[in-house]
CSV table of C-alpha atoms and ligand atoms in Angstrom, one decimal:
chain,number,residue,atom,x,y,z
Z,23,MET,CA,-79.6,-160.4,-155.5
Z,24,GLN,CA,-78.0,-157.7,-158.3
Z,25,ASN,CA,-77.4,-155.2,-155.6
Z,26,ASN,CA,-74.9,-156.1,-153.6
Z,27,ILE,CA,-72.0,-154.0,-152.4
Z,28,LEU,CA,-68.5,-154.8,-152.8
Z,29,VAL,CA,-66.8,-153.2,-149.5
Z,30,ILE,CA,-63.2,-153.1,-149.5
Z,31,ASN,CA,-60.7,-151.9,-146.7
Z,32,CYS,CA,-57.5,-151.2,-148.1
Z,33,GLY,CA,-54.1,-151.1,-146.1
Z,34,SER,CA,-50.4,-151.2,-146.9
Z,35,SER,CA,-50.5,-155.0,-146.9
Z,36,SER,CA,-53.7,-155.6,-145.7
Z,37,LEU,CA,-56.9,-155.7,-147.6
Z,38,LYS,CA,-60.1,-156.3,-146.2
Z,39,PHE,CA,-63.0,-157.2,-148.3
Z,40,SER,CA,-66.8,-158.2,-148.3
Z,41,LEU,CA,-70.2,-158.2,-150.0
Z,42,VAL,CA,-72.7,-157.0,-148.5
Z,43,ASN,CA,-76.5,-156.7,-149.5
Z,44,PRO,CA,-76.6,-152.7,-148.8
Z,45,ILE,CA,-80.5,-153.2,-147.8
Z,46,SER,CA,-80.7,-156.3,-145.3
Z,47,GLY,CA,-77.0,-155.7,-143.8
Z,48,GLN,CA,-76.7,-159.7,-144.4
Z,49,ASN,CA,-72.9,-159.9,-145.4
Z,50,ILE,CA,-72.8,-162.6,-147.7
Z,51,ILE,CA,-69.0,-163.3,-148.4
Z,52,SER,CA,-66.4,-161.5,-146.6
Z,53,GLY,CA,-62.6,-161.9,-145.4
Z,54,LEU,CA,-59.2,-161.2,-146.1
Z,55,ALA,CA,-55.7,-160.8,-147.8
Z,56,GLU,CA,-52.5,-160.6,-145.4
Z,57,CYS,CA,-48.9,-159.9,-146.0
Z,58,LEU,CA,-49.5,-158.6,-149.6
Z,59,LEU,CA,-46.0,-157.4,-151.1
Z,60,SER,CA,-44.0,-160.6,-149.2
Z,61,VAL,CA,-43.3,-164.4,-150.4
Z,62,ASP,CA,-46.0,-165.3,-148.0
Z,63,ALA,CA,-49.5,-163.4,-148.8
Z,64,PHE,CA,-53.0,-165.3,-148.7
Z,65,ILE,CA,-55.9,-164.6,-148.5
Z,66,THR,CA,-59.2,-165.9,-146.4
Z,67,ILE,CA,-62.7,-165.8,-147.2
Z,68,LYS,CA,-66.0,-166.3,-145.4
Z,69,HIS,CA,-68.6,-167.6,-147.1
Z,70,GLN,CA,-71.8,-169.7,-145.9
Z,71,GLY,CA,-69.8,-170.4,-143.2
Z,72,GLU,CA,-67.4,-171.9,-144.3
Z,73,LYS,CA,-63.6,-170.2,-143.9
Z,74,LYS,CA,-61.4,-170.8,-146.5
Z,75,LYS,CA,-56.9,-170.0,-147.1
Z,76,PHE,CA,-55.8,-169.6,-150.1
Z,77,ASN,CA,-51.5,-168.2,-150.8
Z,78,LEU,CA,-51.3,-165.8,-153.1
Z,79,PRO,CA,-49.4,-165.7,-156.3
Z,80,THR,CA,-46.4,-163.1,-157.5
Z,81,PRO,CA,-46.0,-160.4,-157.5
Z,82,TYR,CA,-48.3,-160.8,-154.0
Z,83,ASP,CA,-49.9,-157.1,-154.1
Z,84,HIS,CA,-53.3,-156.0,-153.8
Z,85,GLN,CA,-54.1,-156.3,-157.5
Z,86,VAL,CA,-53.0,-160.2,-157.3
Z,87,ALA,CA,-55.7,-160.4,-153.5
Z,88,ILE,CA,-58.3,-158.5,-155.9
Z,89,SER,CA,-58.1,-160.8,-158.9
Z,90,ALA,CA,-58.3,-163.7,-157.0
Z,91,LEU,CA,-61.6,-162.1,-154.7
Z,92,VAL,CA,-62.6,-162.0,-158.5
Z,93,ASN,CA,-61.6,-165.3,-159.4
Z,94,TYR,CA,-63.4,-166.5,-156.5
Z,95,LEU,CA,-66.6,-164.2,-156.8
Z,96,ILE,CA,-67.3,-165.9,-160.7
Z,97,GLU,CA,-66.4,-169.6,-159.6
Z,98,ASN,CA,-69.8,-169.2,-157.2
Z,99,ASN,CA,-71.8,-167.2,-159.7
Z,100,LEU,CA,-71.6,-164.1,-157.4
Z,101,LYS,CA,-69.6,-161.5,-160.0
Z,102,GLU,CA,-72.7,-160.4,-161.8
Z,103,SER,CA,-74.8,-159.1,-158.1
Z,104,VAL,CA,-71.8,-156.6,-157.5
Z,105,SER,CA,-73.8,-153.4,-158.8
Z,106,ALA,CA,-70.6,-151.1,-157.4
Z,107,LEU,CA,-67.7,-150.9,-155.1
Z,108,GLY,CA,-67.4,-149.0,-151.8
Z,109,HIS,CA,-64.4,-148.1,-150.0
Z,110,ARG,CA,-62.7,-147.2,-147.3
Z,111,VAL,CA,-60.8,-144.2,-147.4
Z,112,VAL,CA,-59.2,-142.7,-144.1
Z,113,HIS,CA,-59.0,-138.9,-144.9
Z,114,GLY,CA,-61.2,-136.8,-146.4
Z,115,GLY,CA,-60.0,-133.8,-144.8
Z,116,GLU,CA,-62.0,-130.4,-144.3
Z,117,LYS,CA,-63.3,-132.0,-148.6
Z,118,TYR,CA,-65.4,-135.0,-148.0
Z,119,SER,CA,-68.7,-134.6,-145.5
Z,120,GLN,CA,-70.6,-136.8,-147.6
Z,121,PRO,CA,-70.1,-140.2,-149.5
Z,122,THR,CA,-68.0,-139.6,-153.1
Z,123,LEU,CA,-68.5,-141.2,-156.7
Z,124,ILE,CA,-65.0,-142.0,-157.3
Z,125,ASN,CA,-62.9,-140.2,-160.4
Z,126,GLU,CA,-59.7,-139.3,-161.6
Z,127,ASP,CA,-59.9,-135.7,-160.0
Z,128,ILE,CA,-61.3,-137.8,-156.2
Z,129,LYS,CA,-58.3,-139.7,-156.4
Z,130,GLN,CA,-56.1,-137.0,-157.1
Z,131,SER,CA,-57.7,-135.1,-153.9
Z,132,ILE,CA,-57.2,-138.7,-151.9
Z,133,GLU,CA,-53.6,-138.6,-153.2
Z,134,GLN,CA,-53.0,-134.8,-152.0
Z,135,LEU,CA,-54.4,-135.9,-148.4
Z,136,SER,CA,-52.4,-138.2,-147.2
Z,137,LYS,CA,-49.8,-135.5,-146.2
Z,138,LEU,CA,-52.6,-135.6,-143.2
Z,139,ALA,CA,-52.8,-139.5,-143.4
Z,140,PRO,CA,-49.5,-141.5,-144.5
Z,141,LEU,CA,-49.9,-144.7,-143.2
Z,142,HIS,CA,-53.5,-144.6,-145.0
Z,143,ASN,CA,-54.8,-142.7,-147.6
Z,144,PRO,CA,-52.0,-144.3,-150.6
Z,145,ALA,CA,-53.1,-148.0,-149.3
Z,146,ASN,CA,-56.5,-147.0,-150.3
Z,147,LEU,CA,-55.7,-145.6,-152.9
Z,148,GLN,CA,-54.1,-148.4,-154.3
Z,149,GLY,CA,-57.2,-150.5,-153.0
Z,150,ILE,CA,-58.9,-148.3,-156.0
Z,151,ASN,CA,-56.6,-149.2,-158.4
Z,152,ALA,CA,-56.6,-152.3,-158.0
Z,153,ALA,CA,-60.0,-152.5,-157.9
Z,154,GLU,CA,-60.8,-150.5,-161.1
Z,155,GLN,CA,-58.3,-152.9,-162.8
Z,156,VAL,CA,-61.1,-155.7,-162.7
Z,157,PHE,CA,-64.6,-154.2,-162.1
Z,158,ASN,CA,-64.1,-150.6,-164.1
Z,159,ASP,CA,-67.5,-151.1,-165.4
Z,160,LEU,CA,-69.2,-150.5,-162.2
Z,161,PRO,CA,-69.2,-147.1,-160.2
Z,162,GLN,CA,-66.8,-147.0,-156.7
Z,163,VAL,CA,-67.9,-144.7,-154.5
Z,164,ALA,CA,-65.4,-143.4,-151.0
Z,165,ILE,CA,-66.8,-143.3,-148.0
Z,166,PHE,CA,-64.8,-141.0,-145.8
Z,167,ASP,CA,-63.5,-142.5,-141.7
Z,168,THR,CA,-63.4,-138.5,-141.2
Z,169,ALA,CA,-67.1,-137.1,-142.9
Z,170,PHE,CA,-69.4,-138.1,-139.7
Z,171,HIS,CA,-67.0,-135.5,-137.7
Z,172,GLN,CA,-67.2,-132.5,-140.1
Z,173,SER,CA,-69.7,-131.9,-138.1
Z,174,MET,CA,-68.0,-130.3,-134.8
Z,175,PRO,CA,-67.6,-127.2,-134.4
Z,176,LYS,CA,-65.4,-124.5,-134.8
Z,177,ARG,CA,-64.2,-124.5,-130.4
Z,178,SER,CA,-64.0,-128.5,-130.9
Z,179,TYR,CA,-62.0,-128.8,-133.8
Z,180,LEU,CA,-59.2,-126.4,-133.2
Z,181,TYR,CA,-56.1,-126.8,-131.3
Z,182,GLY,CA,-54.3,-123.9,-129.3
Z,183,LEU,CA,-52.1,-123.1,-132.1
Z,184,PRO,CA,-51.3,-119.9,-134.3
Z,185,TYR,CA,-53.9,-119.6,-136.6
Z,186,HIS,CA,-52.5,-120.0,-139.3
Z,187,LEU,CA,-51.7,-123.0,-139.1
Z,188,TYR,CA,-55.1,-124.3,-139.4
Z,189,LYS,CA,-55.8,-121.3,-142.1
Z,190,GLU,CA,-53.2,-122.6,-144.2
Z,191,HIS,CA,-52.1,-125.4,-143.4
Z,192,GLY,CA,-55.3,-127.3,-142.2
Z,193,ILE,CA,-53.9,-128.4,-138.8
Z,194,ARG,CA,-56.9,-129.7,-136.7
Z,195,LYS,CA,-59.1,-132.0,-135.3
Z,196,TYR,CA,-60.4,-134.6,-137.8
Z,197,GLY,CA,-61.2,-137.4,-136.0
Z,198,PHE,CA,-61.2,-140.8,-137.4
Z,199,HIS,CA,-64.0,-144.0,-136.9
Z,200,GLY,CA,-66.6,-142.4,-137.9
Z,201,THR,CA,-68.1,-144.7,-139.9
Z,202,SER,CA,-68.3,-146.6,-136.8
Z,203,HIS,CA,-69.8,-143.9,-134.1
Z,204,TYR,CA,-72.8,-143.5,-136.9
Z,205,PHE,CA,-73.5,-146.9,-137.0
Z,206,VAL,CA,-73.6,-147.6,-133.5
Z,207,SER,CA,-75.7,-144.1,-132.7
Z,208,ARG,CA,-78.4,-145.0,-135.3
Z,209,GLU,CA,-78.7,-147.8,-133.5
Z,210,ALA,CA,-78.9,-146.9,-130.0
Z,211,ALA,CA,-81.2,-144.2,-131.6
Z,212,LYS,CA,-83.7,-147.3,-132.9
Z,213,ILE,CA,-83.3,-149.3,-129.4
Z,214,ILE,CA,-85.3,-145.8,-127.4
Z,215,ASN,CA,-87.2,-145.1,-130.8
Z,216,LYS,CA,-86.3,-141.7,-131.3
Z,217,PRO,CA,-85.3,-139.6,-134.4
Z,218,SER,CA,-81.5,-140.0,-134.8
Z,219,LYS,CA,-81.2,-136.3,-135.2
Z,220,GLU,CA,-83.0,-136.1,-131.5
Z,221,CYS,CA,-80.7,-138.1,-129.8
Z,222,ASN,CA,-77.5,-137.5,-127.2
Z,223,PHE,CA,-75.0,-139.9,-127.5
Z,224,ILE,CA,-71.5,-140.5,-125.9
Z,225,SER,CA,-70.1,-143.0,-128.1
Z,226,ALA,CA,-67.1,-145.3,-127.3
Z,227,HIS,CA,-65.3,-146.8,-129.3
Z,228,LEU,CA,-62.7,-149.4,-128.0
Z,229,GLY,CA,-60.9,-151.3,-130.6
Z,230,ASN,CA,-57.3,-151.5,-131.1
Z,231,GLY,CA,-57.7,-147.6,-131.8
Z,232,CYS,CA,-60.1,-146.5,-128.9
Z,233,SER,CA,-62.2,-142.8,-129.9
Z,234,ILE,CA,-64.9,-141.1,-128.1
Z,235,THR,CA,-67.1,-139.1,-129.7
Z,236,ALA,CA,-70.1,-137.0,-128.2
Z,237,ILE,CA,-73.2,-136.3,-130.6
Z,238,LYS,CA,-75.5,-133.8,-130.4
Z,239,ASN,CA,-78.9,-134.2,-132.1
Z,240,GLY,CA,-77.5,-137.2,-134.4
Z,241,LYS,CA,-74.0,-135.2,-135.0
Z,242,SER,CA,-70.6,-135.6,-133.8
Z,243,VAL,CA,-69.9,-132.3,-131.5
Z,244,ASP,CA,-66.8,-133.2,-130.9
Z,245,THR,CA,-64.7,-137.4,-131.0
Z,246,SER,CA,-61.1,-137.4,-129.1
Z,247,LEU,CA,-59.0,-138.4,-132.2
Z,248,GLY,CA,-57.0,-135.3,-133.7
Z,249,LEU,CA,-55.5,-134.4,-136.8
Z,250,THR,CA,-54.3,-138.1,-136.7
Z,251,PRO,CA,-55.1,-140.9,-135.0
Z,252,LEU,CA,-52.8,-140.8,-131.8
Z,253,GLU,CA,-55.0,-138.0,-129.7
Z,254,GLY,CA,-57.0,-138.7,-127.4
Z,255,VAL,CA,-58.0,-141.8,-124.9
Z,256,MET,CA,-55.1,-144.6,-125.0
Z,257,MET,CA,-55.0,-147.2,-127.0
Z,258,GLY,CA,-53.5,-150.7,-127.8
Z,259,THR,CA,-50.2,-149.4,-129.3
Z,260,ARG,CA,-51.2,-145.7,-128.9
Z,261,SER,CA,-50.2,-143.4,-126.0
Z,262,GLY,CA,-53.2,-140.6,-126.3
Z,263,ASP,CA,-52.4,-137.9,-124.5
Z,264,VAL,CA,-49.3,-136.7,-123.4
Z,265,ASP,CA,-47.8,-133.6,-122.7
Z,266,PRO,CA,-46.1,-132.4,-125.8
Z,267,GLY,CA,-43.3,-131.3,-124.2
Z,268,VAL,CA,-42.5,-134.9,-123.0
Z,269,ILE,CA,-41.5,-134.7,-127.2
Z,270,PHE,CA,-39.0,-132.0,-127.1
Z,271,HIS,CA,-37.9,-134.1,-123.3
Z,272,LEU,CA,-37.3,-137.7,-125.4
Z,273,VAL,CA,-35.9,-135.5,-128.2
Z,274,ASP,CA,-33.2,-133.4,-126.3
Z,275,GLN,CA,-32.5,-134.6,-123.1
Z,276,LEU,CA,-32.8,-138.6,-124.6
Z,277,GLY,CA,-31.5,-138.3,-127.5
Z,278,TYR,CA,-34.2,-139.9,-129.6
Z,279,THR,CA,-34.9,-139.3,-133.1
Z,280,LEU,CA,-38.0,-138.1,-134.2
Z,281,GLU,CA,-39.0,-142.4,-135.9
Z,282,GLU,CA,-37.9,-142.7,-132.5
Z,283,VAL,CA,-40.1,-140.7,-130.9
Z,284,ASN,CA,-42.9,-141.5,-133.7
Z,285,ASN,CA,-42.1,-144.9,-133.1
Z,286,THR,CA,-42.6,-144.8,-129.7
Z,287,LEU,CA,-45.6,-142.7,-129.2
Z,288,ASN,CA,-47.6,-145.0,-132.3
Z,289,LYS,CA,-46.1,-148.4,-131.4
Z,290,LYS,CA,-44.8,-148.7,-128.0
Z,291,SER,CA,-47.1,-147.2,-126.3
Z,292,GLY,CA,-51.1,-147.2,-124.6
Z,293,LEU,CA,-51.7,-151.2,-123.4
Z,294,LEU,CA,-48.8,-152.5,-124.8
Z,295,GLY,CA,-46.5,-149.7,-123.4
Z,296,VAL,CA,-47.8,-149.8,-119.5
Z,297,SER,CA,-48.3,-153.8,-119.2
Z,298,GLN,CA,-44.6,-154.7,-121.0
Z,299,LEU,CA,-46.6,-157.7,-122.5
Z,300,SER,CA,-49.0,-157.8,-125.2
Z,301,ASN,CA,-51.5,-154.7,-127.2
Z,302,ASP,CA,-54.6,-157.4,-126.7
Z,303,CYS,CA,-56.6,-156.5,-123.9
Z,304,ARG,CA,-57.4,-159.9,-123.9
Z,305,ALA,CA,-54.2,-160.9,-122.9
Z,306,ILE,CA,-53.7,-158.4,-120.7
Z,307,GLU,CA,-56.8,-159.2,-118.7
Z,308,GLU,CA,-56.0,-162.7,-118.2
Z,309,ALA,CA,-52.2,-161.3,-116.6
Z,310,ALA,CA,-54.4,-159.1,-114.6
Z,311,GLN,CA,-56.1,-161.7,-113.2
Z,312,GLY,CA,-53.5,-164.0,-112.7
Z,313,GLY,CA,-51.9,-161.1,-110.7
Z,314,ASN,CA,-50.0,-159.6,-113.0
Z,315,LYS,CA,-49.3,-155.9,-111.3
Z,316,GLN,CA,-48.5,-154.1,-114.6
Z,317,ALA,CA,-50.9,-155.5,-116.5
Z,318,LEU,CA,-53.7,-154.3,-114.2
Z,319,LEU,CA,-51.5,-150.8,-114.2
Z,320,ALA,CA,-52.6,-150.7,-117.7
Z,321,LEU,CA,-55.8,-151.7,-117.7
Z,322,THR,CA,-56.5,-148.9,-114.7
Z,323,LEU,CA,-54.6,-146.4,-117.0
Z,324,PHE,CA,-56.6,-147.0,-119.8
Z,325,SER,CA,-60.0,-147.2,-118.3
Z,326,TYR,CA,-59.5,-144.2,-116.3
Z,327,ARG,CA,-58.2,-142.1,-119.5
Z,328,ILE,CA,-61.4,-143.1,-121.3
Z,329,ALA,CA,-63.6,-142.5,-118.7
Z,330,LYS,CA,-62.3,-139.0,-118.2
Z,331,SER,CA,-63.1,-138.5,-121.6
Z,332,ILE,CA,-66.6,-138.9,-121.8
Z,333,ALA,CA,-66.7,-137.0,-118.5
Z,334,SER,CA,-65.5,-134.3,-120.5
Z,335,PHE,CA,-67.3,-134.6,-123.8
Z,336,SER,CA,-70.5,-134.4,-120.8
Z,337,CYS,CA,-70.3,-130.4,-121.1
Z,338,ASN,CA,-72.0,-130.8,-124.7
Z,339,PHE,CA,-75.1,-131.6,-123.5
Z,340,THR,CA,-77.7,-130.6,-121.2
Z,341,SER,CA,-79.7,-134.1,-120.8
Z,342,LEU,CA,-78.1,-137.6,-122.5
Z,343,ASP,CA,-80.1,-140.5,-124.0
Z,344,GLY,CA,-76.9,-142.9,-123.7
Z,345,LEU,CA,-74.0,-143.9,-124.0
Z,346,ILE,CA,-72.6,-146.5,-126.1
Z,347,PHE,CA,-69.7,-148.9,-126.4
Z,348,THR,CA,-68.2,-150.7,-129.2
Z,349,GLY,CA,-65.8,-152.1,-130.6
Z,350,GLY,CA,-63.7,-155.7,-130.0
Z,351,ILE,CA,-62.9,-154.6,-126.4
Z,352,GLY,CA,-65.9,-152.0,-125.7
Z,353,GLU,CA,-68.1,-155.2,-127.4
Z,354,ASN,CA,-66.4,-157.7,-125.3
Z,355,SER,CA,-64.6,-156.3,-122.5
Z,356,ASN,CA,-67.2,-156.7,-118.9
Z,357,PHE,CA,-64.8,-156.2,-117.1
Z,358,ILE,CA,-63.5,-152.9,-119.0
Z,359,ARG,CA,-66.5,-151.6,-119.1
Z,360,ALA,CA,-67.3,-152.0,-115.6
Z,361,LEU,CA,-64.7,-150.2,-114.5
Z,362,ILE,CA,-65.2,-147.1,-116.8
Z,363,LEU,CA,-69.0,-147.7,-115.4
Z,364,SER,CA,-67.9,-147.2,-111.8
Z,365,GLN,CA,-65.9,-143.8,-112.4
Z,366,LEU,CA,-69.1,-141.8,-114.2
Z,367,SER,CA,-71.3,-142.1,-111.2
Z,368,LEU,CA,-71.7,-138.6,-111.2
Z,369,LEU,CA,-73.4,-138.5,-114.8
Z,370,ASN,CA,-75.6,-141.2,-112.5
Z,371,PHE,CA,-74.4,-144.5,-114.5
Z,372,THR,CA,-74.8,-147.3,-112.5
Z,373,GLU,CA,-73.5,-151.1,-113.7
Z,374,ASP,CA,-76.3,-154.2,-114.4
Z,375,SER,CA,-73.3,-156.7,-113.7
Z,376,LYS,CA,-75.4,-158.5,-114.9
Z,377,GLY,CA,-76.2,-157.8,-118.0
Z,378,ASN,CA,-72.7,-156.2,-118.0
Z,379,LYS,CA,-71.7,-160.0,-118.4
Z,380,ALA,CA,-74.3,-161.3,-120.9
Z,381,MET,CA,-73.0,-158.6,-123.8
Z,382,ARG,CA,-70.7,-160.3,-125.2
Z,383,PHE,CA,-69.3,-162.1,-128.6
Z,384,GLY,CA,-71.9,-159.9,-131.3
Z,385,ASN,CA,-74.6,-159.8,-128.4
Z,386,GLN,CA,-76.4,-156.0,-128.2
Z,387,GLY,CA,-77.8,-154.8,-125.1
Z,388,CYS,CA,-78.0,-152.7,-122.1
Z,389,ILE,CA,-75.7,-153.1,-119.3
Z,390,THR,CA,-76.5,-150.6,-116.8
Z,391,THR,CA,-79.7,-150.8,-114.2
Z,392,LYS,CA,-82.8,-149.1,-114.5
Z,393,ASP,CA,-82.8,-145.8,-112.7
Z,394,SER,CA,-79.4,-145.5,-114.3
Z,395,THR,CA,-78.6,-143.0,-117.6
Z,396,PRO,CA,-78.7,-146.4,-120.0
Z,397,CYS,CA,-75.6,-147.7,-121.5
Z,398,TRP,CA,-75.5,-149.8,-124.6
Z,399,VAL,CA,-73.5,-152.7,-126.2
Z,400,ILE,CA,-74.1,-152.4,-130.2
Z,401,PRO,CA,-71.6,-154.0,-132.4
Z,402,THR,CA,-70.6,-152.0,-134.8
Z,403,ASN,CA,-71.2,-153.0,-139.0
Z,404,GLU,CA,-68.7,-150.7,-140.6
Z,405,GLU,CA,-69.7,-152.7,-144.0
Z,406,TRP,CA,-73.5,-152.1,-143.5
Z,407,VAL,CA,-72.8,-148.8,-143.4
Z,408,ILE,CA,-70.2,-148.4,-146.9
Z,409,ALA,CA,-72.6,-150.7,-148.1
Z,410,GLU,CA,-76.0,-148.7,-147.8
Z,411,GLN,CA,-74.4,-145.1,-148.5
Z,412,THR,CA,-72.6,-146.5,-151.7
Z,413,PHE,CA,-76.0,-148.0,-153.1
Z,414,LYS,CA,-77.6,-144.4,-151.6
Z,415,LEU,CA,-75.9,-142.3,-153.3
Z,416,LEU,CA,-75.7,-144.6,-156.6
Z,417,ASN,CA,-79.5,-144.1,-156.3
Z,418,LYS,CA,-79.9,-140.5,-155.4
Z,419,GLU,CA,-81.4,-141.5,-151.7
Z,420,ASN,CA,-78.9,-139.4,-150.0
H,25,ADP,P1,-59.2,-153.3,-134.7
H,25,ADP,O1,-58.9,-151.8,-134.0
H,25,ADP,O2,-58.0,-153.6,-135.4
H,25,ADP,O3,-60.5,-153.6,-135.7
H,25,ADP,P2,-61.0,-154.4,-133.1
H,25,ADP,O4,-62.2,-153.6,-133.1
H,25,ADP,O5,-61.2,-156.1,-133.2
H,25,ADP,O6,-59.8,-154.0,-133.4
H,25,ADP,O7,-60.6,-154.9,-131.1
H,25,ADP,C1,-59.3,-155.5,-131.0
H,25,ADP,C2,-59.4,-155.6,-129.2
H,25,ADP,O8,-60.3,-156.2,-128.8
H,25,ADP,C3,-57.7,-155.9,-128.7
H,25,ADP,O9,-57.6,-155.5,-127.7
H,25,ADP,C4,-59.0,-157.4,-129.0
H,25,ADP,O10,-58.5,-157.7,-127.4
H,25,ADP,C5,-59.7,-156.9,-128.2
H,25,ADP,N1,-61.1,-158.2,-127.4
H,25,ADP,C6,-61.2,-159.0,-128.4
H,25,ADP,N2,-62.0,-159.9,-127.8
H,25,ADP,C7,-62.2,-159.2,-126.3
H,25,ADP,C8,-62.6,-160.3,-125.3
H,25,ADP,N3,-63.5,-161.1,-125.2
H,25,ADP,N4,-62.3,-159.9,-123.9
H,25,ADP,C9,-61.5,-158.2,-124.2
H,25,ADP,N5,-61.0,-157.9,-125.3
H,25,ADP,C10,-61.5,-158.3,-126.5
């Protein structure tokens, strides 16, 4: 197979990669370089059921990580099978709603969009630059995490703010996790054997970051994450929606600096902030089962806010084909799923407890009773979408 796509998802100190067959979605190798830019930098590569770990040499950066990956590909006769690279890029603004072949202009745009995603776009660009050094003969494609949500109507993406803030500064809802919502909605359409563009779904991507999306006739019409990934439901360490007045109160009355406010809302809130234990849903569930009241409170808030978001998005539909759970929590926590469904009886959701318990660790299937509006657990596969869209763009099938 000479058409594999190397999928790169670059963070400021990490680089996630997969070599994917874009037709079958098969993951040939996958892995992660971590602790980049520190002496502890290392790379883990999963290949043929084995996991190998290598320390990375100085200067411990993204370039070194890519070089280590390429050496591995060469040693295993896989480098020649790579036909192109697909990069996950977090923010595409209003400009990019489609997969885009990367050139100098596009790189400049990604850089300019950094003001909307200061933590993510610069890191994505670092990955693109590092990959270009090594794969200078191969096309590179950007797949934007905001792209799927560009179909939202104005009533969903505008804030009730002075209009010039949108017109002149692009302050609006963009939404994220687009690739994941797109993938699971397409898979759900396959389950009910209906063309995607005739399907109405609400999807809940629940991982460390969480977002809910209303998908009408196959297109995103509203989503819970906003200008930044702080809006919407409560998450692992992010607060989600709070009264914006809380910010002024923290600054004016409690003497917080803006940096402290930012840190509190993004890194110290959510499941971690309420449970005072951890941002890891598994650990909180264990504690709650052991009688820890604060842990139970965190899970109660978390699930109520998600149910409330799902219910609010139902106003986009006159009929709903189903609800989809995905992401680490959505794919594995039958406890959270049951709590959410139990608060959605008005939308005719009834949990099938046995089915719900069975959907864990990569299983896909329905978790509601026959009479219920259907709800499925569908493991996400963003890498496959990135590989497939890269392949299609280069083969002009888009
Ligand atoms: P990210 O957003 O970083 O990609 P993931 O989608 O991997 O995150 O989701 C991570 C979350 O999934 C963590 O809160 C983790 O505790 C939760 N999770 C993973 N497995 C389970 C499980 N078996 N039960 C409950 N929660 C789980």
